[in-house]
Tab-separated table of C-alpha atoms in Angstrom:
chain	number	residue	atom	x	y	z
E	1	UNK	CA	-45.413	92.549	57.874
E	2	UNK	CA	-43.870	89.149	57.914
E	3	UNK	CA	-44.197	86.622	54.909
E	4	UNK	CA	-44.907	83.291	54.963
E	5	UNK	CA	-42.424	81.053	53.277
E	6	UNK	CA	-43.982	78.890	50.702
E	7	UNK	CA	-42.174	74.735	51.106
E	8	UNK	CA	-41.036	74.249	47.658
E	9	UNK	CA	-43.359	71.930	46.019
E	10	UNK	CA	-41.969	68.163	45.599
E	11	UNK	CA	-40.601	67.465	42.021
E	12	UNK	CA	-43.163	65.622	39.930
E	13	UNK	CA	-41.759	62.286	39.026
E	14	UNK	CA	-44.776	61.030	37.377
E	15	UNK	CA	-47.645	61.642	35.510
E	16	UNK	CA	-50.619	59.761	34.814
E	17	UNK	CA	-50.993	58.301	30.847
E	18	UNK	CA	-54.303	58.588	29.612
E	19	UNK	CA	-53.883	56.172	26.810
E	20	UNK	CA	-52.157	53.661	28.827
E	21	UNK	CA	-54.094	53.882	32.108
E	22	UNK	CA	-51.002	53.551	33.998
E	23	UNK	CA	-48.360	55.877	35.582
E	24	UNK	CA	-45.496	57.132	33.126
E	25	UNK	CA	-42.081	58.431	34.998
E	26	UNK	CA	-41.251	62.318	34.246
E	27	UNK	CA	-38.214	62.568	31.963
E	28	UNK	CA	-37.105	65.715	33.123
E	29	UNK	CA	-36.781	64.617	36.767
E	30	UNK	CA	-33.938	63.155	38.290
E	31	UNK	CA	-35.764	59.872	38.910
E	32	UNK	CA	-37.224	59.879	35.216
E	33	UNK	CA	-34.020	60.192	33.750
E	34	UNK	CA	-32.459	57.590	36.040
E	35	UNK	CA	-35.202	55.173	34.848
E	36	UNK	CA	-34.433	56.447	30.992
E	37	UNK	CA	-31.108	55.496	31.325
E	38	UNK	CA	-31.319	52.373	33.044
E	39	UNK	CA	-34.388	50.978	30.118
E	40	UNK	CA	-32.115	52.553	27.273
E	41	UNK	CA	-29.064	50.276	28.685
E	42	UNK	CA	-31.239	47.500	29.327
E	43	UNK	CA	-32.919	47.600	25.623
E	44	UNK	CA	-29.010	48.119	24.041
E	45	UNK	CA	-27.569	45.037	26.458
E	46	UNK	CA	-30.753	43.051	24.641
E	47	UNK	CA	-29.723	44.181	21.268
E	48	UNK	CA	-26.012	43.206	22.098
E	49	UNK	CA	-26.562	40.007	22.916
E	50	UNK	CA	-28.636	38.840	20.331
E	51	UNK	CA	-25.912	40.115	17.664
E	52	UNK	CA	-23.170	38.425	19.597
E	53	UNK	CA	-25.792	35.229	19.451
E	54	UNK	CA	-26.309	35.665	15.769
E	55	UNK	CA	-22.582	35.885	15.269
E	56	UNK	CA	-21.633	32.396	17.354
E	57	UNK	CA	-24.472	31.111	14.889
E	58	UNK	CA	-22.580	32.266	11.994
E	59	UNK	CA	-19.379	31.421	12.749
E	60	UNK	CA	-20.530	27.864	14.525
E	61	UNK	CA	-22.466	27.179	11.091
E	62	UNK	CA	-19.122	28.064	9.390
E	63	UNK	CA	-17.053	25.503	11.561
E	64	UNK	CA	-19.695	22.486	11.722
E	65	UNK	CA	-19.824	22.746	7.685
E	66	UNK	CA	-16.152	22.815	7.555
E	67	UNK	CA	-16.109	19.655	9.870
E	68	UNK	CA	-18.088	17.958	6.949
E	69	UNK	CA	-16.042	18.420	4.928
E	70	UNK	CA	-13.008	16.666	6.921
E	71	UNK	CA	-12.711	13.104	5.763
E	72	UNK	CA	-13.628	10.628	8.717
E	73	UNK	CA	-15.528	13.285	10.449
E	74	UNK	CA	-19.454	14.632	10.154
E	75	UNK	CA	-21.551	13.357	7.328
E	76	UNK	CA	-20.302	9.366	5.868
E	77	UNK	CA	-17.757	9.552	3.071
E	78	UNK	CA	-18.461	7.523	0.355
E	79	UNK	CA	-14.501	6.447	-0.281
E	80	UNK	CA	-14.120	4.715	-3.690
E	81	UNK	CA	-14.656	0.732	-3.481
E	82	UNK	CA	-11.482	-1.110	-4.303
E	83	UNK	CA	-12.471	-4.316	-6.322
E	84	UNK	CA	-9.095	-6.211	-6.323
E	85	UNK	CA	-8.494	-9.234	-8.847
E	86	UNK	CA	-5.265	-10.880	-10.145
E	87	UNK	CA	-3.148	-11.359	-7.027
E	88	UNK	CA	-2.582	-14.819	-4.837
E	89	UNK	CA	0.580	-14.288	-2.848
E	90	UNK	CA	0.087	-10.975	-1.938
E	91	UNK	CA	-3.202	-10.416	0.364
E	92	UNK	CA	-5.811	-8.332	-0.160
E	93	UNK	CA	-5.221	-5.935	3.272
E	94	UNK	CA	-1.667	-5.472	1.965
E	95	UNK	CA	-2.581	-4.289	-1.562
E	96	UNK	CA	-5.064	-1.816	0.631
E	97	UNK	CA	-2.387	-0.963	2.638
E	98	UNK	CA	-0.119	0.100	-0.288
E	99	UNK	CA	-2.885	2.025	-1.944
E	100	UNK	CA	-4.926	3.341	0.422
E	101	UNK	CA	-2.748	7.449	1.105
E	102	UNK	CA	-3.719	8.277	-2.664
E	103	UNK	CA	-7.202	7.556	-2.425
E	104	UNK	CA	-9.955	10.509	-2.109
E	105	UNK	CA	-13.604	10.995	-1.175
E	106	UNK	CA	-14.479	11.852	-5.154
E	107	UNK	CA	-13.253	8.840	-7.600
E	108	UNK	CA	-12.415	11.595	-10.323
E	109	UNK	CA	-9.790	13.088	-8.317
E	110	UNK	CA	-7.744	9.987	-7.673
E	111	UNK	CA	-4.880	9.698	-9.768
E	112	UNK	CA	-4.746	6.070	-10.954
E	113	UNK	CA	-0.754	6.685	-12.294
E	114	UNK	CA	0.421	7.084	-9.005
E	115	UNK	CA	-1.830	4.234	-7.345
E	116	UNK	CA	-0.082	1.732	-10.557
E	117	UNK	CA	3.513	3.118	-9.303
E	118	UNK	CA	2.858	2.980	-5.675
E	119	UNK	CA	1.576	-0.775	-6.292
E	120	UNK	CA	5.060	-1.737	-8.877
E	121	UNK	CA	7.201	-0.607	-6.215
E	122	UNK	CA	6.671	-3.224	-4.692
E	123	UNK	CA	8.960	-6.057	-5.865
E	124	UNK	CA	6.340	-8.727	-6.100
E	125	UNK	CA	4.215	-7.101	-7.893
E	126	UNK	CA	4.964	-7.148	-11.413
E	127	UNK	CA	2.167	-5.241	-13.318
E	128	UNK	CA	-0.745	-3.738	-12.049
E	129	UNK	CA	-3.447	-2.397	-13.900
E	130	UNK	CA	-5.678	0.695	-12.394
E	131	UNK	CA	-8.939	1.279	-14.283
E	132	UNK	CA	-11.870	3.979	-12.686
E	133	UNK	CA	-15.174	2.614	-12.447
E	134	UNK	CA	-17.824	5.439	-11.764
E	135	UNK	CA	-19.628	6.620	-9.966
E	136	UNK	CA	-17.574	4.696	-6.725
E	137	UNK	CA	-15.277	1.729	-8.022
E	138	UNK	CA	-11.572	1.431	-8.637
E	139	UNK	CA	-10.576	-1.757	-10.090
E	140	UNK	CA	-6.995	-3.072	-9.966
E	141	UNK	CA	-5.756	-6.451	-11.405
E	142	UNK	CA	-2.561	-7.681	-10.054
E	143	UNK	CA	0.276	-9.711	-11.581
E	144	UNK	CA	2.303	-11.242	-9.340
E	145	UNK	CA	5.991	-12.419	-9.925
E	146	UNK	CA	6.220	-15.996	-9.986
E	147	UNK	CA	9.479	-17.480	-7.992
E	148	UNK	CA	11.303	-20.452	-9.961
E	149	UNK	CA	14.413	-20.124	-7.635
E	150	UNK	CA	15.351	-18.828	-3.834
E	151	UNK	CA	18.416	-16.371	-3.096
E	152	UNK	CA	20.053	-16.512	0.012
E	153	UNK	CA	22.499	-13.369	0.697
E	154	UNK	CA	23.845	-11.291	3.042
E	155	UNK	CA	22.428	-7.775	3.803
E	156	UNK	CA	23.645	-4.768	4.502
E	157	UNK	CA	24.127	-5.404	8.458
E	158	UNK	CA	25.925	-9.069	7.729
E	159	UNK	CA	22.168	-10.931	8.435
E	160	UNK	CA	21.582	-13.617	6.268
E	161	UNK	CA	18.192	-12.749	4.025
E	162	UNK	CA	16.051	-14.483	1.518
E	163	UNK	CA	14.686	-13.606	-1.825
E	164	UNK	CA	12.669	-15.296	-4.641
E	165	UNK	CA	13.934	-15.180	-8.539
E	166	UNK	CA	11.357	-14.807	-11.161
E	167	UNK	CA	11.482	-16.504	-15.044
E	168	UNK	CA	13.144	-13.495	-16.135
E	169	UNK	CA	16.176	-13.043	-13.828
E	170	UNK	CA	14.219	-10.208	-11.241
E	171	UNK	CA	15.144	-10.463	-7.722
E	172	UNK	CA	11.971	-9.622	-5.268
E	173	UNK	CA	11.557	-10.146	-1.864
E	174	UNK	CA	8.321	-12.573	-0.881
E	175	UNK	CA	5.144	-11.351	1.118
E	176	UNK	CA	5.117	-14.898	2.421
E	177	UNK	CA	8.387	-15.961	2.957
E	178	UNK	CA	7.429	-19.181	5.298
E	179	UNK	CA	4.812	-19.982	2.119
E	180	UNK	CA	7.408	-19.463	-0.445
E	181	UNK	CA	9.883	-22.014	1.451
E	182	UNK	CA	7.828	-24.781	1.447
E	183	UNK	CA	7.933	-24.400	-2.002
E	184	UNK	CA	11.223	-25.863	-1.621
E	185	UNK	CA	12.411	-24.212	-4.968
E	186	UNK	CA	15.983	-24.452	-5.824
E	187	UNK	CA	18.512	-21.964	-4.653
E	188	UNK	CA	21.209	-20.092	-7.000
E	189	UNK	CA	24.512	-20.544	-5.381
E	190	UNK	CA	27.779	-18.557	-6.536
E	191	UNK	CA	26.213	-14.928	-7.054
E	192	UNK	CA	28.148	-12.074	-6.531
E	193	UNK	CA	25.856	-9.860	-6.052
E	194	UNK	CA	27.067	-5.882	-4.360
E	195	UNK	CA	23.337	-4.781	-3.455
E	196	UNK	CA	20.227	-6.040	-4.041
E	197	UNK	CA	17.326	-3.564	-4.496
E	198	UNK	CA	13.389	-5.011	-4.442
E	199	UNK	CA	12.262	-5.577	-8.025
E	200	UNK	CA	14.760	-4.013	-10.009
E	201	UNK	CA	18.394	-6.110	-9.216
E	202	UNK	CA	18.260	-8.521	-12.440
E	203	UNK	CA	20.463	-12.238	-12.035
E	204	UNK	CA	21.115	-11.960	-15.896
E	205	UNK	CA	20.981	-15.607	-17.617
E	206	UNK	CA	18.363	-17.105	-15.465
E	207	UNK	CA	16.050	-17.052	-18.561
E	208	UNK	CA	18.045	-20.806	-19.886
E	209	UNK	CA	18.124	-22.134	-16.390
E	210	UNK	CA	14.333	-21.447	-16.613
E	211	UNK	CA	14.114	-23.034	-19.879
E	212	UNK	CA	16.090	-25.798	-18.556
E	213	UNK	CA	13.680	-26.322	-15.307
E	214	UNK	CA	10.657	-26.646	-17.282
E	215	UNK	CA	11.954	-29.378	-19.600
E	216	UNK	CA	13.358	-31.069	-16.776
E	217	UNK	CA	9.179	-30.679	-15.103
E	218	UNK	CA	8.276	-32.157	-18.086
E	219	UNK	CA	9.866	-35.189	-19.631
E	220	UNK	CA	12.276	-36.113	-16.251
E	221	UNK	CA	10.368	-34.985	-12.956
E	222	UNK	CA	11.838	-36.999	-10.494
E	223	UNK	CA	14.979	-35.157	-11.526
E	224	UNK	CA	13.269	-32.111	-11.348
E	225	UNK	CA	11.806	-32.464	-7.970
E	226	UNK	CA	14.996	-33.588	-6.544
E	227	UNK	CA	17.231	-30.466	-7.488
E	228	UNK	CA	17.692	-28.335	-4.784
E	229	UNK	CA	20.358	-25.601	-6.229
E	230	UNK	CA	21.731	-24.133	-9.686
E	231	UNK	CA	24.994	-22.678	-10.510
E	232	UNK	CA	26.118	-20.807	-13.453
E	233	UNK	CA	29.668	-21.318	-14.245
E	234	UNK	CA	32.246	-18.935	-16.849
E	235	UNK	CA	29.129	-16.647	-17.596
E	236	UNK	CA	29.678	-13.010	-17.968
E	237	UNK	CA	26.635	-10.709	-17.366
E	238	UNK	CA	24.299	-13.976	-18.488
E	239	UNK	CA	26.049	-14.464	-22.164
E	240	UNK	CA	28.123	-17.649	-21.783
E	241	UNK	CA	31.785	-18.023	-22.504
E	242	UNK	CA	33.690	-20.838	-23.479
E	243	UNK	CA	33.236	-23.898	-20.911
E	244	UNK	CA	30.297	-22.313	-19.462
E	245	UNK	CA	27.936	-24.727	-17.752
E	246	UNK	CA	25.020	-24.622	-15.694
E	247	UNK	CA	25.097	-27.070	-12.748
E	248	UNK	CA	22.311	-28.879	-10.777
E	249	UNK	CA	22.673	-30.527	-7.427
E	250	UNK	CA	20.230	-32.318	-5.925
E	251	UNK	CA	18.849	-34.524	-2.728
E	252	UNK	CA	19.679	-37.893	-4.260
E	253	UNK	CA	21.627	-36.671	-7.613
E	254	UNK	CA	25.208	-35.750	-6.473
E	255	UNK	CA	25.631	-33.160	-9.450
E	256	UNK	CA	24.822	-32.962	-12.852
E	257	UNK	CA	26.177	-30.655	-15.513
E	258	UNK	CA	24.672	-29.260	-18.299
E	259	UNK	CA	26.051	-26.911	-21.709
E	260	UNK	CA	24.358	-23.991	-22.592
E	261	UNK	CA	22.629	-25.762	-25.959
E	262	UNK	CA	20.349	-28.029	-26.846
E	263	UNK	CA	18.575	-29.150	-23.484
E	264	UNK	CA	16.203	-31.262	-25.107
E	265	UNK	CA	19.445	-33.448	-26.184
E	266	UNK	CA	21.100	-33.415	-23.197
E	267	UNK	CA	17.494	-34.169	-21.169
E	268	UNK	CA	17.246	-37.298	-23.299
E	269	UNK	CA	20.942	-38.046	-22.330
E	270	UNK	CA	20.142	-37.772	-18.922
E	271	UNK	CA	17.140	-40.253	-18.956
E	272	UNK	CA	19.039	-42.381	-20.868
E	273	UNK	CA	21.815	-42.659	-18.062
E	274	UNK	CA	19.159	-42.680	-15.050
E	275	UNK	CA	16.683	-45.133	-17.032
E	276	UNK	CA	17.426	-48.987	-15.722
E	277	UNK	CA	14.614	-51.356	-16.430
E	278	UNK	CA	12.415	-48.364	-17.762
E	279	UNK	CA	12.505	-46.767	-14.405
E	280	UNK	CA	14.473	-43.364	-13.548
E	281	UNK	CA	16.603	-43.811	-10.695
E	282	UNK	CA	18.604	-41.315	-8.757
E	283	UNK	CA	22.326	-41.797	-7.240
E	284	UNK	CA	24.281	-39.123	-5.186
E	285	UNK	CA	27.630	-41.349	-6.116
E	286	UNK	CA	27.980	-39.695	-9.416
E	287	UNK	CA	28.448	-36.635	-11.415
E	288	UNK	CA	26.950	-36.786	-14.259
E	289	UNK	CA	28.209	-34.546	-17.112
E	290	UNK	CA	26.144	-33.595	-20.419
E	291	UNK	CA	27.825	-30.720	-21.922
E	292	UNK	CA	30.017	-32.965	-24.236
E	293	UNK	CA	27.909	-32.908	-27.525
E	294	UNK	CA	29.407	-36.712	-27.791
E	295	UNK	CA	27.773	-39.534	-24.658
E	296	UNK	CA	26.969	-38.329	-21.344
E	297	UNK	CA	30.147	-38.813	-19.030
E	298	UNK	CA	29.587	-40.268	-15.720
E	299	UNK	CA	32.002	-39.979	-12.738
């Protein structure tokens, strides 16, 4: 008796979900499990990409708050207002210039010490006064140096340079030295001076040749306006020594020579020789010599 062989029935790949109304895939087959794999890798790639998402977030957040914080960059930094008072010479944009690496978003943390030192290094400046205004304002008050004489000297590299002299002997170098020119202060001749540092090299003795210029501005100003150098002669270290003498030379007057005492004497003296008819007149024939405590000599 032969038997019939029975075709092997095709694997079931899917069944039919009531509660759905649609066709669900057989795990257990080949096909179902194919499908299983392929929505399980599909659901995890999903769930991959949003945490890599969430994590460029994060650290994007991190870096755009960070840029904030950079000065110059992100959000507008309220950088403390400089009110500046005091100065003539020296310009505004250079006093900004000098003090502008030590300033800070936040006024507290500026350090108004250093801003005063960075400002007195510079040889004009002769005081400057740094007071914190909160909440946003710095205000610093400059004294300037005032010239009463010129220096001309050779540098370091053998090129002729020019300085300014204050009232008490301080050699600076001028912002402005076309301005301070037309000044047309005197200059000091016979210096001997090794190196001269911004601000700090003193020209000791200057204070009585000061003294000297303003009584001269005073009660003789055509003389005054007419000098156009000063020399100090057998001074040591500005303290005079015997025969010491400071000498003025001028457009019109040849030379005149003064002691170390009593200008107001020796100013009338002067007048006295100059004055003809009640008017002061200058001559560059003579050399007029007032030291003697006796009458003025002329020569």
């Amino acid at each position: 008796m032969l038997r019939k062989n029975r075709k092997s029935a095709p694997e079931r790949t899917n069944r039919w979900s009531k509660d759905s109304q649609q066709l669900k895939p057989v795990v257990l087959s080949a096909d179902g499990r194919k499908r299983f794999w392929l929505t399980l890798l599909r659901r995890s790639s999903v769930v991959w990409v949003a945490v890599l998402v969430a994590a460029l977030l994060a650290v994007g957040l991190q870096m755009w708050q960070s840029w904030r914080k950079i000065p110059g960059l992100g959000e507008k930094v309220d950088w403390p207002v400089l009110v500046i008072s005091g100065n003539s010479s020296l310009p505004d944009s250079k006093i900004q210039a000098m003090v502008q690496p030590l300033l800070t978003p936040r006024l507290a943390a500026v350090n108004a010490f250093r801003v005063k030192a960075a400002l007195e290094r510079n040889g004009q400046v002769k005081r400057a006064e740094v007071e914190k205004d909160f909440p946003n304002q710095l205000n610093i008050h400059i004294t300037e140096r005032l010239p009463i004489l010129m220096l001309a000297a050779m540098d370091e590299e053998n090129q002729l340079s020019f300085w300014a002299i204050d009232e008490s002997g301080v050699v600076f170098r001028p912002f402005d030295l076309e301005r301070m020119k037309a000044l047309e202060l005197p200059f000091v001749e016979g210096l001997d001076l090794v190196r001269i540092e911004d601000g700090v090299t003193i020209v000791p003795g200057i204070s009585r040749v000061h003294y000297l210029l303003q009584l001269l501005e005073r009660d003789a100003y055509e003389v005054y306006e007419d000098i156009r150098s000063v020399s100090m002669l057998n001074y040591n270290e500005g303290e005079p020594e015997l025969g010491a003498v400071i000498v003025l030379k001028g457009r019109k007057l040849r030379q005149i020579v003064f002691g170390v005492e009593n200008f107001e004497y020796q100013v009338v003296k002067l007048l006295g020789v100059l004055s003809v008819a009640g008017r002061v007149r200058l001559s560059e024939k003579n050399v007029i010599d007032l030291s003697y405590s006796g009458d003025a000599i002329v020569r």
